[in-house]
mmCIF file of C-alpha atoms and ligand atoms in Angstrom:
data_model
loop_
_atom_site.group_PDB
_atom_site.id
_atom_site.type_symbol
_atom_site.label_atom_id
_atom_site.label_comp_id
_atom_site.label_asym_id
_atom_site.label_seq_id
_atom_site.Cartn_x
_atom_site.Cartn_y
_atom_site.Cartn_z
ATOM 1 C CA UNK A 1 12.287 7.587 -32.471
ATOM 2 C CA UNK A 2 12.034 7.174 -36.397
ATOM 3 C CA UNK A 3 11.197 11.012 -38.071
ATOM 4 C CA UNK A 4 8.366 11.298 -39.884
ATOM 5 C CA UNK A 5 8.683 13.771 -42.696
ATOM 6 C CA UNK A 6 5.825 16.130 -42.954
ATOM 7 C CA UNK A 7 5.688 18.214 -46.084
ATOM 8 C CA UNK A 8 4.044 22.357 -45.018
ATOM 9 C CA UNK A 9 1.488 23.989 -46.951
ATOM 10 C CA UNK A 10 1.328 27.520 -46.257
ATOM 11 C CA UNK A 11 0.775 31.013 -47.947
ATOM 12 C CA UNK A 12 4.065 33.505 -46.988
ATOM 13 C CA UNK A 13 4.498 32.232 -43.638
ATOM 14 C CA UNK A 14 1.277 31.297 -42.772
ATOM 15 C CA UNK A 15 0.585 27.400 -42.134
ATOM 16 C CA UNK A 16 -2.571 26.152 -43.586
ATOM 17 C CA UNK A 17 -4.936 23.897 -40.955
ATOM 18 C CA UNK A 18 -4.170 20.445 -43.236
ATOM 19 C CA UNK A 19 -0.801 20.707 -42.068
ATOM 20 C CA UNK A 20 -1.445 21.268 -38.766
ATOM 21 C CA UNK A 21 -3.367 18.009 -39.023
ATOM 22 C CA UNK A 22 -0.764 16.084 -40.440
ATOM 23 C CA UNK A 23 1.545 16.742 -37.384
ATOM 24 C CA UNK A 24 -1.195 15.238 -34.971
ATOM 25 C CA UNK A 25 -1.326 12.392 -37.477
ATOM 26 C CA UNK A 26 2.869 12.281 -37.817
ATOM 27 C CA UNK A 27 3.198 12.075 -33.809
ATOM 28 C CA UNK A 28 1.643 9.008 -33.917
ATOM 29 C CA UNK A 29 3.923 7.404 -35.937
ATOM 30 C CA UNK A 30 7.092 9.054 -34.950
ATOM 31 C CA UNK A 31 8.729 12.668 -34.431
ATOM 32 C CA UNK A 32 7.746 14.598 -37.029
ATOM 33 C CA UNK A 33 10.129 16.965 -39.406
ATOM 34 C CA UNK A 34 8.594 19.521 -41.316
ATOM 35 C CA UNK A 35 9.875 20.802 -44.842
ATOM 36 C CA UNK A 36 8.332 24.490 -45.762
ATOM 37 C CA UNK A 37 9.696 25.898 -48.934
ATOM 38 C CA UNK A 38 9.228 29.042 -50.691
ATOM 39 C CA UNK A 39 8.660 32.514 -49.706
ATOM 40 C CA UNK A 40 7.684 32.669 -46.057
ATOM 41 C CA UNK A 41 8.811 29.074 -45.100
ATOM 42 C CA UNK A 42 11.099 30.354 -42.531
ATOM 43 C CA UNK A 43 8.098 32.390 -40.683
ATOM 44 C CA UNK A 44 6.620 28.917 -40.529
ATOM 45 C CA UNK A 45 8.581 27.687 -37.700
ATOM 46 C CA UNK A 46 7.031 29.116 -34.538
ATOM 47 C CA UNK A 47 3.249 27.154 -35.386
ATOM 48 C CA UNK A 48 4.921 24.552 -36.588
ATOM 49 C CA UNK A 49 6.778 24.082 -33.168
ATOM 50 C CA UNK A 50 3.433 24.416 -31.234
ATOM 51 C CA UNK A 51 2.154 21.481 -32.919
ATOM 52 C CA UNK A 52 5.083 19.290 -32.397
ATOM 53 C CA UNK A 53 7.418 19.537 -35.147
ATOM 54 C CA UNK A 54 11.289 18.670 -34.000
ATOM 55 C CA UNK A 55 12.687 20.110 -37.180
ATOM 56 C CA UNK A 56 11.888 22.604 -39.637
ATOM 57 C CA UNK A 57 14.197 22.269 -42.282
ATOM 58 C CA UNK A 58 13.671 25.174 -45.043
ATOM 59 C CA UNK A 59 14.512 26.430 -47.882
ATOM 60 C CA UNK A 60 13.663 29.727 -49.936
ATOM 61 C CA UNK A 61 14.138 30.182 -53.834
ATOM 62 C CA UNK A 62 12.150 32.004 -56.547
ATOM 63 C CA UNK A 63 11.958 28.317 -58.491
ATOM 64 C CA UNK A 64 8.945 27.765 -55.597
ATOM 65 C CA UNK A 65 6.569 30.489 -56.948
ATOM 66 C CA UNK A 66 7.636 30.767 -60.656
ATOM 67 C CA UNK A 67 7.294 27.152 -61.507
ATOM 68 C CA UNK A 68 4.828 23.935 -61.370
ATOM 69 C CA UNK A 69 5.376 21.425 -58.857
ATOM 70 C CA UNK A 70 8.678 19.545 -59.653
ATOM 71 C CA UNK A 71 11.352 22.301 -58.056
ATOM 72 C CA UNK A 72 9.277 21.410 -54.276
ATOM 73 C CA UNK A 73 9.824 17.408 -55.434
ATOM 74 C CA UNK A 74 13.685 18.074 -56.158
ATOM 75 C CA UNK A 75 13.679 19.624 -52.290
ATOM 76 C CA UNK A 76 11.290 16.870 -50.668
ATOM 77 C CA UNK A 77 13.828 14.466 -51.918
ATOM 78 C CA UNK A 78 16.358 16.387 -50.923
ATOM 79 C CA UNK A 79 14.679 16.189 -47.563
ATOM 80 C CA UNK A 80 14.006 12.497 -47.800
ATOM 81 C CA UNK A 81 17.752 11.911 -48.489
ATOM 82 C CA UNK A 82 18.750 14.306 -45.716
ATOM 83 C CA UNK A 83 16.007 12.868 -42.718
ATOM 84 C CA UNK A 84 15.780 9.368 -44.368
ATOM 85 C CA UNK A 85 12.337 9.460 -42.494
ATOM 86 C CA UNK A 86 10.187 6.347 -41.488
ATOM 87 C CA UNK A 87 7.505 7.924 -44.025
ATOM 88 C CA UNK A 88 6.525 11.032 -45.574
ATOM 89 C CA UNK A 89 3.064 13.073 -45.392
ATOM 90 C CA UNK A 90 1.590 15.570 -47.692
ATOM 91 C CA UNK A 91 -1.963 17.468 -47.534
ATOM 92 C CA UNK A 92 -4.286 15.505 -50.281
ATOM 93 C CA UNK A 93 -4.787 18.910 -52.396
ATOM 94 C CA UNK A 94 -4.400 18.405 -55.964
ATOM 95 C CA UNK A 95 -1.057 19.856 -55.882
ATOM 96 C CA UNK A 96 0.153 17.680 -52.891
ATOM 97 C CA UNK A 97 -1.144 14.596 -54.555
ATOM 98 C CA UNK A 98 1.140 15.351 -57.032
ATOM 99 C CA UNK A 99 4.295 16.418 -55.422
ATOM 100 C CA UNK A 100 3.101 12.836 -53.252
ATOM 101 C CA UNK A 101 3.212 10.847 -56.244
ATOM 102 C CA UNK A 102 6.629 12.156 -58.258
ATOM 103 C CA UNK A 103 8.209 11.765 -54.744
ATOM 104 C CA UNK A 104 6.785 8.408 -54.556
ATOM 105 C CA UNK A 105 8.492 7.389 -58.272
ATOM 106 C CA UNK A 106 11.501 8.623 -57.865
ATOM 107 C CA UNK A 107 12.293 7.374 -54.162
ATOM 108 C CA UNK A 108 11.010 4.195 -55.207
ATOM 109 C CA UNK A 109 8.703 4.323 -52.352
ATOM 110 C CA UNK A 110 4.473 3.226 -52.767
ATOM 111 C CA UNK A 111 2.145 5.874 -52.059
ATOM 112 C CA UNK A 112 -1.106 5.531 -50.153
ATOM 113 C CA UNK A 113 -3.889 8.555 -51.177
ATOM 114 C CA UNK A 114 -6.847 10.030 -49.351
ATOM 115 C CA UNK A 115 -6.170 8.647 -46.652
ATOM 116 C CA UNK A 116 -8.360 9.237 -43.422
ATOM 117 C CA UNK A 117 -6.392 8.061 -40.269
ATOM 118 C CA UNK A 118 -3.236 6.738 -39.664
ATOM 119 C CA UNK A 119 -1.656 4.417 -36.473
ATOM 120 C CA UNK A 120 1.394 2.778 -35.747
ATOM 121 C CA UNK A 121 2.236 -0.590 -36.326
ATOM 122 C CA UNK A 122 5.206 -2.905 -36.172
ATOM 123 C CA UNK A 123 5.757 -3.021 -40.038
ATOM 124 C CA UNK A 124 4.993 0.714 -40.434
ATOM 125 C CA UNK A 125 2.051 3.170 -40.918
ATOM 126 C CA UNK A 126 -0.972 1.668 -41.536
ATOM 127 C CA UNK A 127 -3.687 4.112 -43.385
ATOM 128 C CA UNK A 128 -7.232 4.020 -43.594
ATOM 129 C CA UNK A 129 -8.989 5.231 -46.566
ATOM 130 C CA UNK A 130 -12.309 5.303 -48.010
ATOM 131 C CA UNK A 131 -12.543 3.485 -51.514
ATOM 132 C CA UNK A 132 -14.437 2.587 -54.904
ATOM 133 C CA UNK A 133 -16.666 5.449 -54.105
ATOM 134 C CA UNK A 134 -17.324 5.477 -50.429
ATOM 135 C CA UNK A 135 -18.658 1.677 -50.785
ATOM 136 C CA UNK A 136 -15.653 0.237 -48.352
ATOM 137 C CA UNK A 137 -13.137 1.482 -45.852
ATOM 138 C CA UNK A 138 -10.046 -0.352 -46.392
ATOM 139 C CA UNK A 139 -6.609 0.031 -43.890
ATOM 140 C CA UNK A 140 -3.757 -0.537 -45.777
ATOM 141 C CA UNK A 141 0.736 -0.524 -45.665
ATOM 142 C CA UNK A 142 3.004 -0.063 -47.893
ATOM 143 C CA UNK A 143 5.594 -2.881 -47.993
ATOM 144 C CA UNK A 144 7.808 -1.209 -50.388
ATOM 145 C CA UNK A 145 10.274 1.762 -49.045
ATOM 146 C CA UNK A 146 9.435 4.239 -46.425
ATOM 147 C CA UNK A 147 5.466 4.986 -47.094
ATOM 148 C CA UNK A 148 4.125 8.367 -49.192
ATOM 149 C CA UNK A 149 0.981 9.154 -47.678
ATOM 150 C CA UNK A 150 -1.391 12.240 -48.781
ATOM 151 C CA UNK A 151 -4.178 12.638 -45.560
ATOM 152 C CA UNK A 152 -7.489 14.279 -46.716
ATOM 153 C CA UNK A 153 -8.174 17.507 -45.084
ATOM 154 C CA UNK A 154 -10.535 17.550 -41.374
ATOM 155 C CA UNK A 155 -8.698 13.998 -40.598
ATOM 156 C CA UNK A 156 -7.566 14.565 -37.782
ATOM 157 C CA UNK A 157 -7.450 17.586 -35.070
ATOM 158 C CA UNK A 158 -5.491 20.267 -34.725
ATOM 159 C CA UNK A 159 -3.727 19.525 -31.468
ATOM 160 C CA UNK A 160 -0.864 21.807 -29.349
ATOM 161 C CA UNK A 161 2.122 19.503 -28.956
ATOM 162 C CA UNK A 162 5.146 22.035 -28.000
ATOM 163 C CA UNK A 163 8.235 20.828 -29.864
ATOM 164 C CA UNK A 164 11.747 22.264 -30.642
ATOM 165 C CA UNK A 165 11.220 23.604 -33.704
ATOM 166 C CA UNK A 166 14.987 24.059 -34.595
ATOM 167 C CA UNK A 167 15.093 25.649 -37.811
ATOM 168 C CA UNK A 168 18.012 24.121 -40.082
ATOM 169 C CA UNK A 169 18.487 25.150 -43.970
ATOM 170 C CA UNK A 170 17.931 22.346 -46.580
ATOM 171 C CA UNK A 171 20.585 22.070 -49.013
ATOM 172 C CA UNK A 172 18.080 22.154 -52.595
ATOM 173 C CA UNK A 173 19.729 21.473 -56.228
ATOM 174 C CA UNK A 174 16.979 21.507 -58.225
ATOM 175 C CA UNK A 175 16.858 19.119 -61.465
ATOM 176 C CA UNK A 176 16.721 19.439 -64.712
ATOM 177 C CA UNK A 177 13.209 19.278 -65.024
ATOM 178 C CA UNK A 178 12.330 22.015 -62.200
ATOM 179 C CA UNK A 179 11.992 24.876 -64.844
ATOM 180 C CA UNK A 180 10.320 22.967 -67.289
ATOM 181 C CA UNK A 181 6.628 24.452 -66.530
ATOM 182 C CA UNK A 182 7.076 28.354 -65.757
ATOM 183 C CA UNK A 183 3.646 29.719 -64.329
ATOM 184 C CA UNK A 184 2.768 32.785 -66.477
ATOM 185 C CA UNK A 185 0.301 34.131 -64.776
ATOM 186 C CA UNK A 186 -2.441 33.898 -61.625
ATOM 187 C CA UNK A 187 -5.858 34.653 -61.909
ATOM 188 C CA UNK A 188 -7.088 35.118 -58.148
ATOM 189 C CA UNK A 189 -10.540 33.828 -57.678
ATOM 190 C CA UNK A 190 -13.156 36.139 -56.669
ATOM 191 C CA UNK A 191 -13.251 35.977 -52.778
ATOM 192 C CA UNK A 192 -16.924 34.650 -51.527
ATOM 193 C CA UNK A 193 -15.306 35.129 -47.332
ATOM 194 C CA UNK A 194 -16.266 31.829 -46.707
ATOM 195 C CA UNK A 195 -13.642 28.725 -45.544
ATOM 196 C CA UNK A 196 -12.236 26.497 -48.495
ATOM 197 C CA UNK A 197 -14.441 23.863 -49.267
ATOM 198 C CA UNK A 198 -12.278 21.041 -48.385
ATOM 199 C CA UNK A 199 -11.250 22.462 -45.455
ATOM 200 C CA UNK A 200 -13.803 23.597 -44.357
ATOM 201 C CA UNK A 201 -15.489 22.419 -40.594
ATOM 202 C CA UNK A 202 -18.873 22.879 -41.554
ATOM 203 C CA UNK A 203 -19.871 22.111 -45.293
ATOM 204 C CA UNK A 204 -23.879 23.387 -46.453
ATOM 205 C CA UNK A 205 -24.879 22.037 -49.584
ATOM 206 C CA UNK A 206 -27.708 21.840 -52.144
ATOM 207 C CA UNK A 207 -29.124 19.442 -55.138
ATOM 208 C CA UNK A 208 -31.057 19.917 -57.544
ATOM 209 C CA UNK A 209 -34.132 20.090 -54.915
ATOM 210 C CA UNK A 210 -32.410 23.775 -54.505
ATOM 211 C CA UNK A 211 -34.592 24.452 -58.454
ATOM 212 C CA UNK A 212 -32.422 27.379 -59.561
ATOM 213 C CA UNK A 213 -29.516 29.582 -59.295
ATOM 214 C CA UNK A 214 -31.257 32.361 -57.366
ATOM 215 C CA UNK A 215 -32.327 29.790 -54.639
ATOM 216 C CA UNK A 216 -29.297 29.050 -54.042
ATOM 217 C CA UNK A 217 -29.653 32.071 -51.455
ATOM 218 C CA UNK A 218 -31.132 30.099 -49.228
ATOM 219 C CA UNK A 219 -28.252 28.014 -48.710
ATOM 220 C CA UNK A 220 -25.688 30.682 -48.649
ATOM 221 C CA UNK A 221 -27.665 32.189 -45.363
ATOM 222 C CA UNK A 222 -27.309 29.199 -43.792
ATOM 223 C CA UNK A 223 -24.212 28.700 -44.665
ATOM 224 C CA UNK A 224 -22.971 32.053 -43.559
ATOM 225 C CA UNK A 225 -25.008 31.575 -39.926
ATOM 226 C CA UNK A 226 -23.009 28.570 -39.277
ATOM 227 C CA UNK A 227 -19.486 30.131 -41.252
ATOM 228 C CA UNK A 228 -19.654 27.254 -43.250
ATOM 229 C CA UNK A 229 -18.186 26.255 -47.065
ATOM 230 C CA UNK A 230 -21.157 26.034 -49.660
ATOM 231 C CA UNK A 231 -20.630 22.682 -51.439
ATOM 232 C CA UNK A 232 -23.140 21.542 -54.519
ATOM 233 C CA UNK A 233 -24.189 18.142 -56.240
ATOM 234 C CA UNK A 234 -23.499 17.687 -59.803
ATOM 235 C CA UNK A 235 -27.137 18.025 -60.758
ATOM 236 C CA UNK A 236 -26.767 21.381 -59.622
ATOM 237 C CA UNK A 237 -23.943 22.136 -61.107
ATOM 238 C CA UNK A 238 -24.367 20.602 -64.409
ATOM 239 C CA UNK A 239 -27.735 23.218 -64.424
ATOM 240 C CA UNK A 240 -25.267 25.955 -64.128
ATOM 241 C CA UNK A 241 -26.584 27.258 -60.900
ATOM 242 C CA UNK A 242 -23.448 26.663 -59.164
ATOM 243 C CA UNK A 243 -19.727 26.756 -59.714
ATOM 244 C CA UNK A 244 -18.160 23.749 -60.715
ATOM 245 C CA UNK A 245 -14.933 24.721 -57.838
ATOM 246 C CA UNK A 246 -18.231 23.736 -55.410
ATOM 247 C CA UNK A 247 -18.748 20.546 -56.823
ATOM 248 C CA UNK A 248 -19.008 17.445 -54.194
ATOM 249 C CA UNK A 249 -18.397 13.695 -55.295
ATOM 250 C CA UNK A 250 -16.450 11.638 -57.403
ATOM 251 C CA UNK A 251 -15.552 14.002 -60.136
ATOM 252 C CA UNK A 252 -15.693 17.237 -57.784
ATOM 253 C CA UNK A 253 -14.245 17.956 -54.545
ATOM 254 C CA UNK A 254 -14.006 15.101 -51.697
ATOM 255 C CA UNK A 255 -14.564 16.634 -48.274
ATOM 256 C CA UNK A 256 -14.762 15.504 -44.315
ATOM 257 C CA UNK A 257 -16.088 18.160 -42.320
ATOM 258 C CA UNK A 258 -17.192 17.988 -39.082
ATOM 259 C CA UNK A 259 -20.979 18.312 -40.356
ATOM 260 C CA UNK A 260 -22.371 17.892 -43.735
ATOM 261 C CA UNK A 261 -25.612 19.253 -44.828
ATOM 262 C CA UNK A 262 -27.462 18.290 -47.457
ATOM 263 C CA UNK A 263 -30.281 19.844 -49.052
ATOM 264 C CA UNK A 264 -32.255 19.033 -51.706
ATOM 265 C CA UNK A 265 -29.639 16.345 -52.720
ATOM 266 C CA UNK A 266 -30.728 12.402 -53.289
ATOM 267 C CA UNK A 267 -27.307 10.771 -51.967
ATOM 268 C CA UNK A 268 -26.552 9.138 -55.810
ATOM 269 C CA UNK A 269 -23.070 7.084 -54.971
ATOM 270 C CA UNK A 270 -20.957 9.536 -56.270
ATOM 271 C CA UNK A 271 -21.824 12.574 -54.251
ATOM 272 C CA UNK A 272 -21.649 10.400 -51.484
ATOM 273 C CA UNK A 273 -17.731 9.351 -52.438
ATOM 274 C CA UNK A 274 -17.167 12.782 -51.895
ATOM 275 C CA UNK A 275 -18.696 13.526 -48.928
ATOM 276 C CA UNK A 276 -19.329 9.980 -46.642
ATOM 277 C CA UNK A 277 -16.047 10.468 -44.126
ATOM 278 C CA UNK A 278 -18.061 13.511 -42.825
ATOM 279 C CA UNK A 279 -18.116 13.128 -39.100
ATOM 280 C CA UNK A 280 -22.147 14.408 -39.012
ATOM 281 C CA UNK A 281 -24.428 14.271 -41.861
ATOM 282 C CA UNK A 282 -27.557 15.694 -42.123
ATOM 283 C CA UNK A 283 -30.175 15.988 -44.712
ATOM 284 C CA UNK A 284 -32.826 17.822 -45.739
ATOM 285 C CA UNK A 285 -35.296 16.110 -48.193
ATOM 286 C CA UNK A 286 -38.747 15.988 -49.004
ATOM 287 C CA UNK A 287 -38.718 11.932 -50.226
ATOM 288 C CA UNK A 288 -38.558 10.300 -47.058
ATOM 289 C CA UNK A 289 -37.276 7.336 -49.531
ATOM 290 C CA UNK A 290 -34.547 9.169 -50.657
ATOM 291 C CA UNK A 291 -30.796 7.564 -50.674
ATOM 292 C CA UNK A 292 -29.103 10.071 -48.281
ATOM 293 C CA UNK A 293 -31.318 9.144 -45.078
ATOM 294 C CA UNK A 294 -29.370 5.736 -45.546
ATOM 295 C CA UNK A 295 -25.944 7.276 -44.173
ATOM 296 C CA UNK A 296 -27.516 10.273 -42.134
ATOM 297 C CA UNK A 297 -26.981 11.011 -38.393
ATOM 298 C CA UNK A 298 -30.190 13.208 -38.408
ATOM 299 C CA UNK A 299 -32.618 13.756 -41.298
ATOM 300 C CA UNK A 300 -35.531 16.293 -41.867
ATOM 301 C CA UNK A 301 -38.218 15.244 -44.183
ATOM 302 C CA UNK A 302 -39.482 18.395 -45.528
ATOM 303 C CA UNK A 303 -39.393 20.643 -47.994
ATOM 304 C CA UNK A 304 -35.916 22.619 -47.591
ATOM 305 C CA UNK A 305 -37.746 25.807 -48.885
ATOM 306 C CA UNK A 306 -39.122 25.595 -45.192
ATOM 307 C CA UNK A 307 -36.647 23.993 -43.138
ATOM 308 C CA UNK A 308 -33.439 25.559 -44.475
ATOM 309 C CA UNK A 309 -34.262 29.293 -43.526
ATOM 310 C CA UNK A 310 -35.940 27.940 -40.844
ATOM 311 C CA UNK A 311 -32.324 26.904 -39.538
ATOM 312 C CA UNK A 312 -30.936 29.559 -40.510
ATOM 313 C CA UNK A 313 -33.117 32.130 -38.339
ATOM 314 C CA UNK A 314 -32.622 29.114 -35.224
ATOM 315 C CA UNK A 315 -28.770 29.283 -35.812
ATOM 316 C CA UNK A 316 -28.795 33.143 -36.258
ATOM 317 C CA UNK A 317 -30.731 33.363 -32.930
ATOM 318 C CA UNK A 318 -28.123 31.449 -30.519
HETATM 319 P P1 FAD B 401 -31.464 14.312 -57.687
HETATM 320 O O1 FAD B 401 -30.884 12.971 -57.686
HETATM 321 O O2 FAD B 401 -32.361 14.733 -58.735
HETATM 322 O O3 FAD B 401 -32.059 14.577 -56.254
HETATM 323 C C1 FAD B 401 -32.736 15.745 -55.893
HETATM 324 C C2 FAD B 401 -33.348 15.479 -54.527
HETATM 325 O O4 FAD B 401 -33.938 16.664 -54.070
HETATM 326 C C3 FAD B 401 -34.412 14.400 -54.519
HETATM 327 O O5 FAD B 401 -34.091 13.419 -53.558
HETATM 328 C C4 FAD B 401 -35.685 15.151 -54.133
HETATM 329 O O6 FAD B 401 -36.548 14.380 -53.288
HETATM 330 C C5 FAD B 401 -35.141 16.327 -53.385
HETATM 331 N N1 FAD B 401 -35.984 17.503 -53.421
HETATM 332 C C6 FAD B 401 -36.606 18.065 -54.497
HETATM 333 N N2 FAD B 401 -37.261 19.184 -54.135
HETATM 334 C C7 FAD B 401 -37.061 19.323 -52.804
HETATM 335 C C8 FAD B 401 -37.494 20.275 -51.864
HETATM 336 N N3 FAD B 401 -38.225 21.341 -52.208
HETATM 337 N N4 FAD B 401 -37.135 20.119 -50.567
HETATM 338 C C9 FAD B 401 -36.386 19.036 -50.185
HETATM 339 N N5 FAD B 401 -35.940 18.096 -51.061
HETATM 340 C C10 FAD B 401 -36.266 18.252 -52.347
HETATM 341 N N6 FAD B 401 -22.972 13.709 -58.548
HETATM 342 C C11 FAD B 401 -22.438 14.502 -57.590
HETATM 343 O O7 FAD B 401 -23.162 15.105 -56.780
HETATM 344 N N7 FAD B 401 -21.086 14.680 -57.545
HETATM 345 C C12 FAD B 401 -20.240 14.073 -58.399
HETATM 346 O O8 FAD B 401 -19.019 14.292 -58.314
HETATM 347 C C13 FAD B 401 -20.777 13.215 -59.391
HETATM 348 N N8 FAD B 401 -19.976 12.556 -60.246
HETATM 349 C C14 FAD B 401 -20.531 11.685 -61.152
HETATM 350 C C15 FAD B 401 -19.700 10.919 -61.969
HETATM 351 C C16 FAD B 401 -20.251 10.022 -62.861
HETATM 352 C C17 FAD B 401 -19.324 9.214 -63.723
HETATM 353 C C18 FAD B 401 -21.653 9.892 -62.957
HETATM 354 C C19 FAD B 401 -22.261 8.925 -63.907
HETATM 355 C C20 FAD B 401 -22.477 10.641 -62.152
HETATM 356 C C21 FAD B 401 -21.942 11.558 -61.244
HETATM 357 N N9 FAD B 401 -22.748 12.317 -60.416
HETATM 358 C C22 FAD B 401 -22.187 13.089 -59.438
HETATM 359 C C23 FAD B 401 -24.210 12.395 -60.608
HETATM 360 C C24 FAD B 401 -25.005 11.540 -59.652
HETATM 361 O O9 FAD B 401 -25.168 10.249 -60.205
HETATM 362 C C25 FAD B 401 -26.414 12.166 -59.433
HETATM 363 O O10 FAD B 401 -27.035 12.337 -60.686
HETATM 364 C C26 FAD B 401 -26.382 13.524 -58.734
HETATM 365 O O11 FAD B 401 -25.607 13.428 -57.557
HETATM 366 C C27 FAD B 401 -27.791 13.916 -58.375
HETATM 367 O O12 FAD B 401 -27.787 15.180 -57.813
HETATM 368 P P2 FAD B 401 -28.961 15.589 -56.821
HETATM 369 O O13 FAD B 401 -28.988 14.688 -55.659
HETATM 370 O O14 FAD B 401 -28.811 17.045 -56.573
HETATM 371 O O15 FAD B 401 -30.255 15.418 -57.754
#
């Protein structure tokens, strides 16, 4: 069966849930082979197993931490060389998009982004995606070189597939280039406990319905009853009553969670690009006319001031 390379993002060891994804995703399209690099990357191995990777191939050096992106590209192609896989799959963060795209370039290989599914077909991987803001969903394949596709996060589910796991070194030489960008310094965010927006299951967010910062209480408690990410439209945050790292849409943060609420939020065509592949939308809204009850699974006409803690005290009570 043709290996499917899948590249592992993880913090010392620990393999984040878009990965995890991305080996349901690579077992339809062949046996996958996981690269995790850095500090950590062999404590990868067990989960990675579990969810069905063959191979872990690995590889540890202080270039991973101390430097931008291009020492992991030297040792996916390095991989790709190794495995010569049938295609290679990286989480859509910002960072993987990147590492996607220089791999992409240099293997002379085309790169599908975002993507939302993925199947088997006789001329290779074909991807779905959701494009020119959330107006079509397009499947597409790459007919040049073995396919670089980044999957958004909450694509697909996690699944337990026990696989080998065999845990073989990659041989890394990094380039010229790989110490060209030397990280100086990290400035940890302030933790808020809740998931990561993008990856988040459950996503709770407000407009500028929401009228200020201090409201914005409201939808953190509802939020928090349901252990959900707090997303925000660009009205909101262009007020300043919400972080821009919250933003939702075109030029914020593209998410698929499992459910979507929106409150206080129209539906303009870009927030929607960023949040349309969301398995269950609902909104809250007080203009039965507005946008967003065009794409909802369930609405609420109402003012959220009402509904929202409303919810919240119906969610709390289960
Ligand atoms: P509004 O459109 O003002 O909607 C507020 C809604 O709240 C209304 O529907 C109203 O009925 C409802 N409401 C008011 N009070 C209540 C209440 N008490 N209870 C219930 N409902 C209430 N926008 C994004 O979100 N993300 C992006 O990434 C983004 N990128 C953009 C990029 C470009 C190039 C451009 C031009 C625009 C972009 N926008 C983006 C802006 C977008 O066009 C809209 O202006 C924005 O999404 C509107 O935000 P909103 O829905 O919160 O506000």
């Amino acid at each position: 069966m043709a290996e499917v390379l899948v590249y592992v993002d993880h913090v010392d060891g620990a393999v984040r849930k878009p990965t995890l994804e991305l080996l349901t995703l690579a077992r339809r399209i062949g046996e996958p082979v996981a690269v995790a690099l850095g500090a950590g990357a062999a404590d990868t191995a067990a989960t990675l197993a579990e969810h069905g990777a063959a191979r872990v191939l690995t590889h540890d050096a202080a270039e991973y931490a101390d430097y931008l992106v291009v020492p992991k590209v030297d040792a996916l192609q390095a991989a790709y060389e190794a495995v010569s896989p049938a295609a290679v799959l990286v989480p859509s963060s910002a960072e993987g998009k990147e590492i996607a795209a220089r791999l992409a370039l240099r293997i002379g290989s085309g790169i599908i982004t975002d993507a939302v599914d993925l199947e088997a077909s006789d001329e290779g991987p074909v991807a779905t995606q959701s494009v020119f803001a959330a107006s079509f969903t397009t499947k597409s394949r790459i007919a040049k070189g073995a396919p670089v596709i980044t999957v958004k996060p909450n694509s697909a589910a996690v699944e337990a597939a026990p696989a080998a796991g065999a845990v073989e070194a990659l041989a890394v030489s990094f380039s010229e280039k790989a110490t060209g960008t030397k990280i100086t310094g990290r400035t940890p965010r302030e933790s808020t406990g809740r998931p990561e927006l993008t990856e988040a299951a459950i996503v709770v967010s407000g407009g500028r319905g929401v009228g200020g910062a201090e409201n914005f209480a409201i939808v953190e408690a509802l939020a928090d009853s349901l252990g959900a990410a707090v997303g925000a439209s660009r009205a909101a945050v262009d007020a300043g009553w919400y972080p821009h790292s919250s933003q939702v849409g075109q030029t914020g943060k593209s998410v698929s969670p499992q459910l979507y609420i929106a409150s206080g939020i129209s539906g303009a065509i870009q927030h929607r690009a960023g949040m349309q592949t969301s398995k269950t939308i609902v909104a809250i809204n007080k203009d039965a006319e507005a946008p967003i009850f065009d794409l909802v699974d369930y609405g609420v006409v109402g003012d959220l001031f009402d509904v929202v803690p409303q919810l919240t005290e119906e969610v709390k009570a289960r």
